[in-house]
PDB file of N, CA, C and O in Angstrom:
ATOM      1  N   THR T 715      87.549 114.096 160.195  1.00 92.00           N
ATOM      2  CA  THR T 715      87.447 112.717 160.058  1.00 92.00           C
ATOM      3  C   THR T 715      88.330 111.678 160.469  1.00 92.00           C
ATOM      4  O   THR T 715      88.456 110.988 161.792  1.00 92.00           O
ATOM      5  N   GLU T 716      89.313 112.569 160.374  1.00 93.00           N
ATOM      6  CA  GLU T 716      91.140 112.127 160.747  1.00 93.00           C
ATOM      7  C   GLU T 716      90.812 111.631 162.820  1.00 93.00           C
ATOM      8  O   GLU T 716      91.290 110.597 163.068  1.00 93.00           O
ATOM      9  N   ALA T 717      90.944 113.258 162.816  1.00 94.00           N
ATOM     10  CA  ALA T 717      90.239 113.127 164.263  1.00 94.00           C
ATOM     11  C   ALA T 717      89.335 112.060 165.305  1.00 94.00           C
ATOM     12  O   ALA T 717      89.346 111.479 166.068  1.00 94.00           O
ATOM     13  N   LEU T 718      88.140 111.684 164.797  1.00 95.00           N
ATOM     14  CA  LEU T 718      87.619 110.876 165.244  1.00 95.00           C
ATOM     15  C   LEU T 718      87.593 110.047 164.941  1.00 95.00           C
ATOM     16  O   LEU T 718      87.582 109.165 165.727  1.00 95.00           O
ATOM     17  N   LEU T 719      88.925 108.736 164.094  1.00 95.00           N
ATOM     18  CA  LEU T 719      89.197 107.959 164.014  1.00 95.00           C
ATOM     19  C   LEU T 719      90.173 107.920 165.000  1.00 95.00           C
ATOM     20  O   LEU T 719      90.625 106.226 165.503  1.00 95.00           O
ATOM     21  N   HIS T 720      91.123 108.463 164.754  1.00 96.00           N
ATOM     22  CA  HIS T 720      92.221 108.917 166.241  1.00 96.00           C
ATOM     23  C   HIS T 720      91.406 108.375 167.806  1.00 96.00           C
ATOM     24  O   HIS T 720      92.132 107.945 168.586  1.00 96.00           O
ATOM     25  N   THR T 721      90.145 108.697 167.750  1.00 96.00           N
ATOM     26  CA  THR T 721      90.146 109.507 168.700  1.00 96.00           C
ATOM     27  C   THR T 721      89.209 107.621 169.111  1.00 96.00           C
ATOM     28  O   THR T 721      89.177 107.092 170.090  1.00 96.00           O
ATOM     29  N   LEU T 722      88.564 107.269 168.230  1.00 96.00           N
ATOM     30  CA  LEU T 722      88.182 106.347 168.902  1.00 96.00           C
ATOM     31  C   LEU T 722      88.772 105.036 169.010  1.00 96.00           C
ATOM     32  O   LEU T 722      88.341 103.859 169.110  1.00 96.00           O
ATOM     33  N   LYS T 723      89.890 104.873 167.501  1.00 97.00           N
ATOM     34  CA  LYS T 723      91.294 104.061 168.533  1.00 97.00           C
ATOM     35  C   LYS T 723      91.484 104.417 169.093  1.00 97.00           C
ATOM     36  O   LYS T 723      92.205 102.930 170.383  1.00 97.00           O
ATOM     37  N   ARG T 724      91.424 105.671 169.671  1.00 97.00           N
ATOM     38  CA  ARG T 724      93.149 105.365 171.416  1.00 97.00           C
ATOM     39  C   ARG T 724      91.378 105.070 172.504  1.00 97.00           C
ATOM     40  O   ARG T 724      91.962 104.257 173.087  1.00 97.00           O
ATOM     41  N   SER T 725      90.143 105.135 172.639  1.00 97.00           N
ATOM     42  CA  SER T 725      88.932 104.542 173.153  1.00 97.00           C
ATOM     43  C   SER T 725      89.155 102.844 172.894  1.00 97.00           C
ATOM     44  O   SER T 725      88.392 102.305 173.593  1.00 97.00           O
ATOM     45  N   ARG T 726      88.959 102.686 171.886  1.00 97.00           N
ATOM     46  CA  ARG T 726      89.013 100.979 171.830  1.00 97.00           C
ATOM     47  C   ARG T 726      90.403 100.871 172.903  1.00 97.00           C
ATOM     48  O   ARG T 726      90.320  99.375 173.056  1.00 97.00           O
ATOM     49  N   ARG T 727      91.421 101.308 172.549  1.00 98.00           N
ATOM     50  CA  ARG T 727      92.396 100.512 172.745  1.00 98.00           C
ATOM     51  C   ARG T 727      92.746 100.824 174.506  1.00 98.00           C
ATOM     52  O   ARG T 727      93.480  99.492 174.950  1.00 98.00           O
ATOM     53  N   VAL T 728      92.261 101.966 174.901  1.00 98.00           N
ATOM     54  CA  VAL T 728      91.423 101.833 175.996  1.00 98.00           C
ATOM     55  C   VAL T 728      91.222 100.861 177.269  1.00 98.00           C
ATOM     56  O   VAL T 728      91.527 100.159 178.219  1.00 98.00           O
ATOM     57  N   LYS T 729      89.403 100.337 176.071  1.00 98.00           N
ATOM     58  CA  LYS T 729      88.720  99.276 176.649  1.00 98.00           C
ATOM     59  C   LYS T 729      89.862  98.042 176.585  1.00 98.00           C
ATOM     60  O   LYS T 729      89.350  97.067 177.355  1.00 98.00           O
ATOM     61  N   ALA T 730      90.061  97.726 175.541  1.00 98.00           N
ATOM     62  CA  ALA T 730      91.077  96.834 175.715  1.00 98.00           C
ATOM     63  C   ALA T 730      92.354  96.357 176.837  1.00 98.00           C
ATOM     64  O   ALA T 730      92.584  95.208 177.370  1.00 98.00           O
ATOM     65  N   ASN T 731      93.055  97.366 176.995  1.00 98.00           N
ATOM     66  CA  ASN T 731      93.576  97.484 177.809  1.00 98.00           C
ATOM     67  C   ASN T 731      93.348  97.283 179.427  1.00 98.00           C
ATOM     68  O   ASN T 731      93.546  96.179 180.502  1.00 98.00           O
ATOM     69  N   ASP T 732      92.089  97.722 180.007  1.00 98.00           N
ATOM     70  CA  ASP T 732      90.429  97.233 180.797  1.00 98.00           C
ATOM     71  C   ASP T 732      91.037  95.943 180.709  1.00 98.00           C
ATOM     72  O   ASP T 732      90.557  95.480 182.037  1.00 98.00           O
ATOM     73  N   ARG T 733      90.138  95.462 179.683  1.00 98.00           N
ATOM     74  CA  ARG T 733      90.038  94.146 179.815  1.00 98.00           C
ATOM     75  C   ARG T 733      90.867  92.972 179.804  1.00 98.00           C
ATOM     76  O   ARG T 733      91.178  92.017 181.402  1.00 98.00           O
ATOM     77  N   GLU T 734      92.000  93.699 179.287  1.00 98.00           N
ATOM     78  CA  GLU T 734      93.364  93.056 179.468  1.00 98.00           C
ATOM     79  C   GLU T 734      93.794  92.529 181.522  1.00 98.00           C
ATOM     80  O   GLU T 734      93.883  91.670 182.034  1.00 98.00           O
ATOM     81  N   ARG T 735      93.932  93.947 182.085  1.00 98.00           N
ATOM     82  CA  ARG T 735      94.423  94.152 183.453  1.00 98.00           C
ATOM     83  C   ARG T 735      92.938  93.288 183.751  1.00 98.00           C
ATOM     84  O   ARG T 735      93.458  92.553 184.822  1.00 98.00           O
ATOM     85  N   ASN T 736      92.124  93.708 183.344  1.00 98.00           N
ATOM     86  CA  ASN T 736      90.551  92.785 184.598  1.00 98.00           C
ATOM     87  C   ASN T 736      91.593  90.999 184.444  1.00 98.00           C
ATOM     88  O   ASN T 736      90.927  90.440 185.339  1.00 98.00           O
ATOM     89  N   ARG T 737      91.124  90.535 183.476  1.00 98.00           N
ATOM     90  CA  ARG T 737      91.538  89.431 182.955  1.00 98.00           C
ATOM     91  C   ARG T 737      92.153  88.796 183.536  1.00 98.00           C
ATOM     92  O   ARG T 737      93.079  88.060 184.307  1.00 98.00           O
ATOM     93  N   MET T 738      93.828  90.301 183.866  1.00 98.00           N
ATOM     94  CA  MET T 738      95.689  89.421 184.686  1.00 98.00           C
ATOM     95  C   MET T 738      95.032  89.675 186.649  1.00 98.00           C
ATOM     96  O   MET T 738      95.139  88.675 187.462  1.00 98.00           O
ATOM     97  N   HIS T 739      94.364  90.347 186.479  1.00 98.00           N
ATOM     98  CA  HIS T 739      93.631  90.845 188.146  1.00 98.00           C
ATOM     99  C   HIS T 739      92.960  89.273 187.983  1.00 98.00           C
ATOM    100  O   HIS T 739      93.076  88.899 189.170  1.00 98.00           O
ATOM    101  N   HIS T 740      92.298  88.634 187.468  1.00 98.00           N
ATOM    102  CA  HIS T 740      90.940  87.128 187.572  1.00 98.00           C
ATOM    103  C   HIS T 740      91.793  86.248 187.431  1.00 98.00           C
ATOM    104  O   HIS T 740      92.014  85.029 188.865  1.00 98.00           O
ATOM    105  N   LEU T 741      93.274  86.246 186.498  1.00 98.00           N
ATOM    106  CA  LEU T 741      94.242  85.064 186.763  1.00 98.00           C
ATOM    107  C   LEU T 741      94.752  85.028 188.052  1.00 98.00           C
ATOM    108  O   LEU T 741      95.065  83.895 188.767  1.00 98.00           O
ATOM    109  N   ASN T 742      95.838  86.532 188.889  1.00 98.00           N
ATOM    110  CA  ASN T 742      96.407  86.964 190.022  1.00 98.00           C
ATOM    111  C   ASN T 742      95.553  86.031 190.498  1.00 98.00           C
ATOM    112  O   ASN T 742      95.907  85.332 191.673  1.00 98.00           O
ATOM    113  N   ALA T 743      94.465  86.509 190.707  1.00 98.00           N
ATOM    114  CA  ALA T 743      93.187  85.693 191.940  1.00 98.00           C
ATOM    115  C   ALA T 743      92.746  84.770 192.214  1.00 98.00           C
ATOM    116  O   ALA T 743      93.276  83.604 193.229  1.00 98.00           O
ATOM    117  N   ALA T 744      92.817  84.033 191.275  1.00 98.00           N
ATOM    118  CA  ALA T 744      92.792  82.607 190.828  1.00 98.00           C
ATOM    119  C   ALA T 744      94.419  81.776 191.694  1.00 98.00           C
ATOM    120  O   ALA T 744      93.876  80.509 191.689  1.00 98.00           O
ATOM    121  N   LEU T 745      94.935  82.361 190.582  1.00 97.00           N
ATOM    122  CA  LEU T 745      96.746  81.420 191.553  1.00 97.00           C
ATOM    123  C   LEU T 745      97.135  82.090 192.859  1.00 97.00           C
ATOM    124  O   LEU T 745      97.323  80.857 193.388  1.00 97.00           O
ATOM    125  N   ASP T 746      96.108  83.117 193.518  1.00 95.00           N
ATOM    126  CA  ASP T 746      96.879  83.095 194.846  1.00 95.00           C
ATOM    127  C   ASP T 746      95.364  81.958 195.813  1.00 95.00           C
ATOM    128  O   ASP T 746      96.264  81.647 196.795  1.00 95.00           O
ATOM    129  N   GLU T 747      95.010  82.091 194.986  1.00 96.00           N
ATOM    130  CA  GLU T 747      93.930  80.718 195.305  1.00 96.00           C
ATOM    131  C   GLU T 747      93.931  79.183 195.862  1.00 96.00           C
ATOM    132  O   GLU T 747      94.411  78.411 196.551  1.00 96.00           O
ATOM    133  N   LEU T 748      94.820  79.520 194.226  1.00 96.00           N
ATOM    134  CA  LEU T 748      95.548  77.646 194.218  1.00 96.00           C
ATOM    135  C   LEU T 748      96.431  77.465 194.798  1.00 96.00           C
ATOM    136  O   LEU T 748      97.122  76.568 195.202  1.00 96.00           O
ATOM    137  N   ARG T 749      97.665  78.590 195.413  1.00 94.00           N
ATOM    138  CA  ARG T 749      98.984  78.649 196.046  1.00 94.00           C
ATOM    139  C   ARG T 749      98.670  78.595 197.473  1.00 94.00           C
ATOM    140  O   ARG T 749      98.761  77.794 198.491  1.00 94.00           O
ATOM    141  N   SER T 750      96.919  79.367 197.967  1.00 92.00           N
ATOM    142  CA  SER T 750      96.936  78.524 199.556  1.00 92.00           C
ATOM    143  C   SER T 750      96.174  77.047 199.586  1.00 92.00           C
ATOM    144  O   SER T 750      96.382  77.267 200.957  1.00 92.00           O
ATOM    145  N   VAL T 751      96.261  76.033 198.580  1.00 93.00           N
ATOM    146  CA  VAL T 751      95.869  75.172 198.766  1.00 93.00           C
ATOM    147  C   VAL T 751      96.545  74.142 198.884  1.00 93.00           C
ATOM    148  O   VAL T 751      96.707  72.771 198.727  1.00 93.00           O
ATOM    149  N   LEU T 752      97.931  74.842 198.381  1.00 93.00           N
ATOM    150  CA  LEU T 752      98.584  73.392 197.994  1.00 93.00           C
ATOM    151  C   LEU T 752      99.809  73.486 199.144  1.00 93.00           C
ATOM    152  O   LEU T 752     100.488  74.144 199.158  1.00 93.00           O
ATOM    153  N   PRO T 753      99.957  72.338 199.381  1.00 91.00           N
ATOM    154  CA  PRO T 753     101.264  71.940 200.930  1.00 91.00           C
ATOM    155  C   PRO T 753     102.660  72.851 199.935  1.00 91.00           C
ATOM    156  O   PRO T 753     103.715  71.698 199.072  1.00 91.00           O
ATOM    157  N   THR T 754     103.333  73.624 200.502  1.00 85.00           N
ATOM    158  CA  THR T 754     105.016  73.865 200.173  1.00 85.00           C
ATOM    159  C   THR T 754     105.424  74.575 201.189  1.00 85.00           C
ATOM    160  O   THR T 754     104.711  74.840 202.542  1.00 85.00           O
ATOM    161  N   PHE T 755     106.791  74.222 201.317  1.00 78.00           N
ATOM    162  CA  PHE T 755     107.958  73.920 202.348  1.00 78.00           C
ATOM    163  C   PHE T 755     108.388  75.000 202.123  1.00 78.00           C
ATOM    164  O   PHE T 755     109.972  74.703 200.923  1.00 78.00           O
ATOM    165  N   PRO T 756     109.616  76.169 202.928  1.00 82.00           N
ATOM    166  CA  PRO T 756     108.293  76.643 203.338  1.00 82.00           C
ATOM    167  C   PRO T 756     106.997  77.469 203.108  1.00 82.00           C
ATOM    168  O   PRO T 756     106.729  77.470 202.558  1.00 82.00           O
ATOM    169  N   ASP T 757     106.100  77.588 204.556  1.00 76.00           N
ATOM    170  CA  ASP T 757     104.902  78.424 204.144  1.00 76.00           C
ATOM    171  C   ASP T 757     104.561  79.814 203.514  1.00 76.00           C
ATOM    172  O   ASP T 757     104.297  79.914 203.022  1.00 76.00           O
ATOM    173  N   ASP T 758     106.646  80.743 204.045  1.00 79.00           N
ATOM    174  CA  ASP T 758     106.388  81.140 202.979  1.00 79.00           C
ATOM    175  C   ASP T 758     106.433  81.656 201.378  1.00 79.00           C
ATOM    176  O   ASP T 758     106.421  82.319 200.751  1.00 79.00           O
ATOM    177  N   THR T 759     106.966  80.495 201.172  1.00 82.00           N
ATOM    178  CA  THR T 759     107.118  80.611 199.491  1.00 82.00           C
ATOM    179  C   THR T 759     106.302  80.442 199.059  1.00 82.00           C
ATOM    180  O   THR T 759     105.752  80.432 198.814  1.00 82.00           O
ATOM    181  N   LYS T 760     106.470  81.338 197.882  1.00 88.00           N
ATOM    182  CA  LYS T 760     105.567  81.971 196.510  1.00 88.00           C
ATOM    183  C   LYS T 760     106.277  81.525 195.417  1.00 88.00           C
ATOM    184  O   LYS T 760     107.101  82.095 194.316  1.00 88.00           O
ATOM    185  N   LEU T 761     105.266  80.814 194.918  1.00 92.00           N
ATOM    186  CA  LEU T 761     105.602  80.189 193.590  1.00 92.00           C
ATOM    187  C   LEU T 761     105.080  80.459 192.375  1.00 92.00           C
ATOM    188  O   LEU T 761     104.343  81.400 192.614  1.00 92.00           O
ATOM    189  N   THR T 762     106.667  80.677 191.474  1.00 95.00           N
ATOM    190  CA  THR T 762     106.302  81.250 190.940  1.00 95.00           C
ATOM    191  C   THR T 762     104.264  80.579 189.948  1.00 95.00           C
ATOM    192  O   THR T 762     104.298  79.861 189.708  1.00 95.00           O
ATOM    193  N   LYS T 763     104.134  81.413 188.745  1.00 96.00           N
ATOM    194  CA  LYS T 763     102.364  81.301 188.100  1.00 96.00           C
ATOM    195  C   LYS T 763     102.572  79.913 187.265  1.00 96.00           C
ATOM    196  O   LYS T 763     101.816  78.601 187.704  1.00 96.00           O
ATOM    197  N   ILE T 764     103.918  79.634 186.470  1.00 97.00           N
ATOM    198  CA  ILE T 764     103.963  78.584 186.242  1.00 97.00           C
ATOM    199  C   ILE T 764     104.970  77.161 187.307  1.00 97.00           C
ATOM    200  O   ILE T 764     103.957  75.127 186.941  1.00 97.00           O
ATOM    201  N   GLU T 765     105.614  77.065 188.308  1.00 95.00           N
ATOM    202  CA  GLU T 765     105.746  76.679 188.985  1.00 95.00           C
ATOM    203  C   GLU T 765     104.265  75.733 190.305  1.00 95.00           C
ATOM    204  O   GLU T 765     104.117  75.432 189.876  1.00 95.00           O
ATOM    205  N   THR T 766     103.317  77.142 189.499  1.00 96.00           N
ATOM    206  CA  THR T 766     102.396  76.534 190.477  1.00 96.00           C
ATOM    207  C   THR T 766     101.520  75.587 190.058  1.00 96.00           C
ATOM    208  O   THR T 766     100.616  74.530 190.150  1.00 96.00           O
ATOM    209  N   LEU T 767     101.085  76.061 188.429  1.00 97.00           N
ATOM    210  CA  LEU T 767     100.568  74.868 188.074  1.00 97.00           C
ATOM    211  C   LEU T 767     101.205  73.886 187.395  1.00 97.00           C
ATOM    212  O   LEU T 767     100.156  72.412 187.405  1.00 97.00           O
ATOM    213  N   ARG T 768     102.349  73.822 187.684  1.00 97.00           N
ATOM    214  CA  ARG T 768     103.192  72.726 187.680  1.00 97.00           C
ATOM    215  C   ARG T 768     102.484  72.386 188.846  1.00 97.00           C
ATOM    216  O   ARG T 768     102.931  70.595 189.231  1.00 97.00           O
ATOM    217  N   PHE T 769     103.341  72.857 189.564  1.00 96.00           N
ATOM    218  CA  PHE T 769     103.081  71.930 191.027  1.00 96.00           C
ATOM    219  C   PHE T 769     101.874  71.219 191.377  1.00 96.00           C
ATOM    220  O   PHE T 769     101.370  69.831 192.414  1.00 96.00           O
ATOM    221  N   ALA T 770     101.026  72.368 191.300  1.00 97.00           N
ATOM    222  CA  ALA T 770      99.295  71.304 191.727  1.00 97.00           C
ATOM    223  C   ALA T 770      98.880  70.456 189.936  1.00 97.00           C
ATOM    224  O   ALA T 770      97.956  69.505 190.895  1.00 97.00           O
ATOM    225  N   TYR T 771      99.637  69.914 189.094  1.00 98.00           N
ATOM    226  CA  TYR T 771      99.313  69.072 188.223  1.00 98.00           C
ATOM    227  C   TYR T 771     100.300  67.915 189.012  1.00 98.00           C
ATOM    228  O   TYR T 771      99.546  66.576 189.216  1.00 98.00           O
ATOM    229  N   ASN T 772     100.742  68.198 188.892  1.00 97.00           N
ATOM    230  CA  ASN T 772     102.046  67.038 189.305  1.00 97.00           C
ATOM    231  C   ASN T 772     101.329  66.491 191.912  1.00 97.00           C
ATOM    232  O   ASN T 772     101.137  65.044 191.093  1.00 97.00           O
ATOM    233  N   TYR T 773     100.493  67.553 192.545  1.00 97.00           N
ATOM    234  CA  TYR T 773     100.298  66.789 193.676  1.00 97.00           C
ATOM    235  C   TYR T 773      98.717  66.139 192.744  1.00 97.00           C
ATOM    236  O   TYR T 773      98.743  65.333 193.859  1.00 97.00           O
ATOM    237  N   ILE T 774      97.713  66.957 192.560  1.00 98.00           N
ATOM    238  CA  ILE T 774      96.534  65.760 191.715  1.00 98.00           C
ATOM    239  C   ILE T 774      97.703  64.711 190.865  1.00 98.00           C
ATOM    240  O   ILE T 774      96.598  63.771 192.179  1.00 98.00           O
ATOM    241  N   TRP T 775      97.879  64.305 190.585  1.00 98.00           N
ATOM    242  CA  TRP T 775      98.806  63.375 189.832  1.00 98.00           C
ATOM    243  C   TRP T 775      99.116  62.710 191.284  1.00 98.00           C
ATOM    244  O   TRP T 775      98.435  60.707 190.726  1.00 98.00           O
ATOM    245  N   ALA T 776     100.109  62.590 191.822  1.00 97.00           N
ATOM    246  CA  ALA T 776     100.382  61.768 193.250  1.00 97.00           C
ATOM    247  C   ALA T 776      99.041  61.448 193.901  1.00 97.00           C
ATOM    248  O   ALA T 776      99.107  60.676 194.122  1.00 97.00           O
ATOM    249  N   LEU T 777      98.043  62.605 194.137  1.00 97.00           N
ATOM    250  CA  LEU T 777      96.834  62.490 194.851  1.00 97.00           C
ATOM    251  C   LEU T 777      96.438  61.198 194.395  1.00 97.00           C
ATOM    252  O   LEU T 777      95.040  60.397 195.175  1.00 97.00           O
ATOM    253  N   SER T 778      96.129  60.807 192.836  1.00 98.00           N
ATOM    254  CA  SER T 778      95.389  60.084 192.361  1.00 98.00           C
ATOM    255  C   SER T 778      95.793  58.848 192.567  1.00 98.00           C
ATOM    256  O   SER T 778      95.404  58.185 192.456  1.00 98.00           O
ATOM    257  N   GLU T 779      97.401  58.462 192.028  1.00 98.00           N
ATOM    258  CA  GLU T 779      97.821  57.953 191.736  1.00 98.00           C
ATOM    259  C   GLU T 779      97.599  56.780 193.890  1.00 98.00           C
ATOM    260  O   GLU T 779      97.518  54.998 193.769  1.00 98.00           O
ATOM    261  N   THR T 780      97.908  58.370 194.319  1.00 97.00           N
ATOM    262  CA  THR T 780      97.493  56.966 195.666  1.00 97.00           C
ATOM    263  C   THR T 780      96.499  56.593 196.056  1.00 97.00           C
ATOM    264  O   THR T 780      96.185  55.684 196.565  1.00 97.00           O
ATOM    265  N   LEU T 781      95.393  57.333 196.175  1.00 97.00           N
ATOM    266  CA  LEU T 781      93.668  56.653 195.087  1.00 97.00           C
ATOM    267  C   LEU T 781      94.540  55.094 194.451  1.00 97.00           C
ATOM    268  O   LEU T 781      93.096  54.299 195.432  1.00 97.00           O
ATOM    269  N   ARG T 782      94.304  55.223 193.339  1.00 96.00           N
ATOM    270  CA  ARG T 782      94.597  54.132 192.952  1.00 96.00           C
ATOM    271  C   ARG T 782      95.824  53.311 193.269  1.00 96.00           C
ATOM    272  O   ARG T 782      94.466  51.788 193.592  1.00 96.00           O
ATOM    273  N   LEU T 783      96.530  53.155 193.949  1.00 97.00           N
ATOM    274  CA  LEU T 783      96.574  52.515 194.924  1.00 97.00           C
ATOM    275  C   LEU T 783      96.055  52.357 195.616  1.00 97.00           C
ATOM    276  O   LEU T 783      96.692  50.558 196.173  1.00 97.00           O
ATOM    277  N   ALA T 784      95.207  52.758 196.697  1.00 92.00           N
ATOM    278  CA  ALA T 784      94.965  52.467 197.686  1.00 92.00           C
ATOM    279  C   ALA T 784      93.647  51.343 197.581  1.00 92.00           C
ATOM    280  O   ALA T 784      93.201  50.731 196.507  1.00 92.00           O
TER     281      ALA T 784
END
């Protein structure tokens, strides 16, 4: 029973790790896609995750302000 419990816990941990790995893979893919549409200088600059989110927020705000003022 103790061995079975240990095996069950290990199995749950492996599944949880797999889910987290997939979650991070999808998050990183989404951030890469977001980076591809943001104007950066120079073009080969890779922003960090938080820089990407902050830049996107500010970029959307600036575009919104441009439309509002036009």
